């Protein structure tokens, strides 16, 4: 099941994956059909938002997704529609490459900017090289993250590009939603696939109610933590 969630884990919309030739790749979204599977899925998930929101208000929204969905064509297309996006990207989906020394210190980064689309391609050294594409944020203002230093024998603060800090802060809503679903109502096995989908919808409803309750609660003692 594909889903689009808030950072807190509230499910806005979902779609059942029925195969490569399903409604995800309908004629209205055929512009990115030749790209990876994740591209038309993202467009399918934001279709209602694009059709019901005026362009001026679309600037308030920012999409985050992982490297299964991210490719330059998708980000450029979303930017033309008025939506900003950020996502980690696989090296084989980008024509140009950012080169970093394998022995580079943590926090070392290389950035390339595409002027026409306003897209930033940033590669940073963490425990390994990680690359990100963003049409919303770049390197500055530099932020701080804590990482373990073998030399200092403790966690120290190092400089990190701003795009990665935003990604870490707002990414993971779908994972949080899945965690709520599993904890609030354990999955029930069944021979009929229709029963599994029905129970998943019930799980998602309970999860959304829990997220709303947590957001509306000012008392930390009444919040549900998983």
mmCIF file of N, CA and C in Angstrom, residues 100-157:
data_model
loop_
_atom_site.group_PDB
_atom_site.id
_atom_site.type_symbol
_atom_site.label_atom_id
_atom_site.label_comp_id
_atom_site.label_asym_id
_atom_site.label_seq_id
_atom_site.Cartn_x
_atom_site.Cartn_y
_atom_site.Cartn_z
ATOM 1 N N UNK A 100 33.814 12.293 -3.708
ATOM 2 C CA UNK A 100 34.370 12.525 -2.375
ATOM 3 C C UNK A 100 35.422 11.473 -2.092
ATOM 4 N N UNK A 101 36.484 11.883 -1.429
ATOM 5 C CA UNK A 101 37.510 10.942 -1.014
ATOM 6 C C UNK A 101 36.935 9.970 0.002
ATOM 7 N N UNK A 102 37.246 8.688 -0.133
ATOM 8 C CA UNK A 102 36.727 7.678 0.785
ATOM 9 C C UNK A 102 37.162 7.926 2.224
ATOM 10 N N UNK A 103 38.288 8.613 2.381
ATOM 11 C CA UNK A 103 38.805 8.895 3.719
ATOM 12 C C UNK A 103 38.438 10.295 4.208
ATOM 13 N N UNK A 104 37.509 10.944 3.519
ATOM 14 C CA UNK A 104 37.108 12.298 3.908
ATOM 15 C C UNK A 104 36.446 12.285 5.282
ATOM 16 N N UNK A 105 36.613 13.377 6.003
ATOM 17 C CA UNK A 105 36.039 13.486 7.345
ATOM 18 C C UNK A 105 34.524 13.614 7.271
ATOM 19 N N UNK A 106 33.860 13.181 8.314
ATOM 20 C CA UNK A 106 32.407 13.320 8.370
ATOM 21 C C UNK A 106 32.010 14.792 8.278
ATOM 22 N N UNK A 107 30.993 15.044 7.496
ATOM 23 C CA UNK A 107 30.542 16.415 7.294
ATOM 24 C C UNK A 107 31.090 17.044 6.033
ATOM 25 N N UNK A 108 32.091 16.413 5.408
ATOM 26 C CA UNK A 108 32.615 16.911 4.139
ATOM 27 C C UNK A 108 31.552 16.743 3.052
ATOM 28 N N UNK A 109 31.333 17.766 2.257
ATOM 29 C CA UNK A 109 30.264 17.703 1.265
ATOM 30 C C UNK A 109 30.697 18.331 -0.063
ATOM 31 N N UNK A 110 29.990 17.930 -1.111
ATOM 32 C CA UNK A 110 30.142 18.496 -2.443
ATOM 33 C C UNK A 110 28.744 18.816 -2.948
ATOM 34 N N UNK A 111 28.576 19.979 -3.577
ATOM 35 C CA UNK A 111 27.257 20.393 -4.032
ATOM 36 C C UNK A 111 27.314 20.877 -5.477
ATOM 37 N N UNK A 112 26.289 20.537 -6.223
ATOM 38 C CA UNK A 112 26.100 21.050 -7.575
ATOM 39 C C UNK A 112 24.707 21.647 -7.670
ATOM 40 N N UNK A 113 24.608 22.792 -8.348
ATOM 41 C CA UNK A 113 23.332 23.500 -8.466
ATOM 42 C C UNK A 113 22.928 23.598 -9.928
ATOM 43 N N UNK A 114 21.695 23.195 -10.214
ATOM 44 C CA UNK A 114 21.160 23.289 -11.567
ATOM 45 C C UNK A 114 20.349 24.581 -11.649
ATOM 46 N N UNK A 115 20.847 25.526 -12.418
ATOM 47 C CA UNK A 115 20.296 26.877 -12.400
ATOM 48 C C UNK A 115 18.863 26.932 -12.930
ATOM 49 N N UNK A 116 18.569 26.232 -14.002
ATOM 50 C CA UNK A 116 17.249 26.338 -14.631
ATOM 51 C C UNK A 116 16.125 25.852 -13.712
ATOM 52 N N UNK A 117 16.337 24.719 -13.057
ATOM 53 C CA UNK A 117 15.297 24.147 -12.206
ATOM 54 C C UNK A 117 15.434 24.562 -10.747
ATOM 55 N N UNK A 118 16.616 25.094 -10.361
ATOM 56 C CA UNK A 118 16.846 25.447 -8.973
ATOM 57 C C UNK A 118 17.088 24.245 -8.087
ATOM 58 N N UNK A 119 17.482 23.125 -8.693
ATOM 59 C CA UNK A 119 17.679 21.885 -7.930
ATOM 60 C C UNK A 119 19.111 21.777 -7.431
ATOM 61 N N UNK A 120 19.257 21.357 -6.178
ATOM 62 C CA UNK A 120 20.566 21.140 -5.570
ATOM 63 C C UNK A 120 20.853 19.649 -5.461
ATOM 64 N N UNK A 121 22.060 19.273 -5.844
ATOM 65 C CA UNK A 121 22.520 17.890 -5.725
ATOM 66 C C UNK A 121 23.686 17.896 -4.755
ATOM 67 N N UNK A 122 23.474 17.349 -3.562
ATOM 68 C CA UNK A 122 24.462 17.435 -2.491
ATOM 69 C C UNK A 122 24.864 16.034 -2.050
ATOM 70 N N UNK A 123 26.154 15.820 -1.940
ATOM 71 C CA UNK A 123 26.689 14.564 -1.419
ATOM 72 C C UNK A 123 27.523 14.874 -0.188
ATOM 73 N N UNK A 124 27.256 14.172 0.901
ATOM 74 C CA UNK A 124 27.959 14.424 2.153
ATOM 75 C C UNK A 124 28.505 13.102 2.685
ATOM 76 N N UNK A 125 29.625 13.194 3.394
ATOM 77 C CA UNK A 125 30.215 12.014 4.017
ATOM 78 C C UNK A 125 29.681 11.870 5.436
ATOM 79 N N UNK A 126 28.961 10.773 5.678
ATOM 80 C CA UNK A 126 28.510 10.445 7.030
ATOM 81 C C UNK A 126 29.227 9.156 7.409
ATOM 82 N N UNK A 127 28.534 8.126 7.826
ATOM 83 C CA UNK A 127 29.187 6.833 7.988
ATOM 84 C C UNK A 127 29.565 6.272 6.619
ATOM 85 N N UNK A 128 28.859 6.751 5.583
ATOM 86 C CA UNK A 128 29.184 6.495 4.188
ATOM 87 C C UNK A 128 28.668 7.679 3.380
ATOM 88 N N UNK A 129 28.957 7.692 2.107
ATOM 89 C CA UNK A 129 28.488 8.788 1.260
ATOM 90 C C UNK A 129 26.971 8.714 1.089
ATOM 91 N N UNK A 130 26.308 9.853 1.271
ATOM 92 C CA UNK A 130 24.864 9.957 1.091
ATOM 93 C C UNK A 130 24.589 11.160 0.199
ATOM 94 N N UNK A 131 23.707 10.967 -0.783
ATOM 95 C CA UNK A 131 23.382 12.045 -1.722
ATOM 96 C C UNK A 131 21.915 12.417 -1.589
ATOM 97 N N UNK A 132 21.635 13.675 -1.866
ATOM 98 C CA UNK A 132 20.281 14.182 -1.734
ATOM 99 C C UNK A 132 19.996 15.165 -2.865
ATOM 100 N N UNK A 133 18.759 15.180 -3.338
ATOM 101 C CA UNK A 133 18.284 16.151 -4.314
ATOM 102 C C UNK A 133 17.210 16.998 -3.657
ATOM 103 N N UNK A 134 17.238 18.301 -3.887
ATOM 104 C CA UNK A 134 16.244 19.173 -3.276
ATOM 105 C C UNK A 134 16.005 20.398 -4.146
ATOM 106 N N UNK A 135 14.748 20.764 -4.287
ATOM 107 C CA UNK A 135 14.381 22.011 -4.968
ATOM 108 C C UNK A 135 13.943 23.062 -3.953
ATOM 109 N N UNK A 136 14.143 22.768 -2.674
ATOM 110 C CA UNK A 136 13.703 23.684 -1.626
ATOM 111 C C UNK A 136 14.869 24.251 -0.828
ATOM 112 N N UNK A 137 15.811 23.407 -0.432
ATOM 113 C CA UNK A 137 16.904 23.851 0.437
ATOM 114 C C UNK A 137 18.245 23.405 -0.135
ATOM 115 N N UNK A 138 19.303 23.991 0.412
ATOM 116 C CA UNK A 138 20.649 23.678 -0.052
ATOM 117 C C UNK A 138 21.586 23.404 1.106
ATOM 118 N N UNK A 139 22.755 24.039 1.077
ATOM 119 C CA UNK A 139 23.776 23.817 2.095
ATOM 120 C C UNK A 139 23.609 24.766 3.278
ATOM 121 N N UNK A 140 23.365 26.028 2.992
ATOM 122 C CA UNK A 140 23.289 27.046 4.040
ATOM 123 C C UNK A 140 21.850 27.302 4.452
ATOM 124 N N UNK A 141 21.618 27.746 5.690
ATOM 125 C CA UNK A 141 22.620 27.884 6.762
ATOM 126 C C UNK A 141 23.054 26.514 7.300
ATOM 127 N N UNK A 142 24.345 26.392 7.531
ATOM 128 C CA UNK A 142 24.907 25.135 8.017
ATOM 129 C C UNK A 142 24.334 24.802 9.393
ATOM 130 N N UNK A 143 23.992 23.521 9.578
ATOM 131 C CA UNK A 143 23.476 23.078 10.866
ATOM 132 C C UNK A 143 24.469 22.181 11.585
ATOM 133 N N UNK A 144 24.067 21.693 12.727
ATOM 134 C CA UNK A 144 24.913 20.839 13.549
ATOM 135 C C UNK A 144 24.234 19.487 13.789
ATOM 136 N N UNK A 145 25.017 18.423 13.712
ATOM 137 C CA UNK A 145 24.542 17.090 14.080
ATOM 138 C C UNK A 145 25.572 16.455 14.997
ATOM 139 N N UNK A 146 25.137 15.521 15.809
ATOM 140 C CA UNK A 146 26.039 14.829 16.721
ATOM 141 C C UNK A 146 26.398 13.457 16.169
ATOM 142 N N UNK A 147 27.693 13.178 16.117
ATOM 143 C CA UNK A 147 28.203 11.904 15.641
ATOM 144 C C UNK A 147 29.318 11.436 16.575
ATOM 145 N N UNK A 148 29.477 10.116 16.648
ATOM 146 C CA UNK A 148 30.525 9.561 17.512
ATOM 147 C C UNK A 148 31.883 9.722 16.841
ATOM 148 N N UNK A 149 32.843 10.214 17.622
ATOM 149 C CA UNK A 149 34.201 10.398 17.122
ATOM 150 C C UNK A 149 35.131 9.368 17.754
ATOM 151 N N UNK A 150 35.759 8.507 16.936
ATOM 152 C CA UNK A 150 36.702 7.523 17.487
ATOM 153 C C UNK A 150 37.893 8.174 18.180
ATOM 154 N N UNK A 151 38.286 9.353 17.672
ATOM 155 C CA UNK A 151 39.438 10.027 18.280
ATOM 156 C C UNK A 151 39.092 10.622 19.644
ATOM 157 N N UNK A 152 37.921 11.257 19.720
ATOM 158 C CA UNK A 152 37.508 11.890 20.974
ATOM 159 C C UNK A 152 36.860 10.904 21.944
ATOM 160 N N UNK A 153 36.466 9.725 21.440
ATOM 161 C CA UNK A 153 35.803 8.707 22.249
ATOM 162 C C UNK A 153 34.469 9.201 22.818
ATOM 163 N N UNK A 154 33.798 10.075 22.072
ATOM 164 C CA UNK A 154 32.504 10.598 22.493
ATOM 165 C C UNK A 154 31.780 11.202 21.293
ATOM 166 N N UNK A 155 30.506 11.538 21.485
ATOM 167 C CA UNK A 155 29.744 12.174 20.430
ATOM 168 C C UNK A 155 30.083 13.659 20.370
ATOM 169 N N UNK A 156 30.389 14.138 19.184
ATOM 170 C CA UNK A 156 30.743 15.539 19.004
ATOM 171 C C UNK A 156 29.838 16.152 17.936
ATOM 172 N N UNK A 157 29.776 17.464 17.899
ATOM 173 C CA UNK A 157 28.983 18.169 16.901
ATOM 174 C C UNK A 157 29.826 18.442 15.661
#
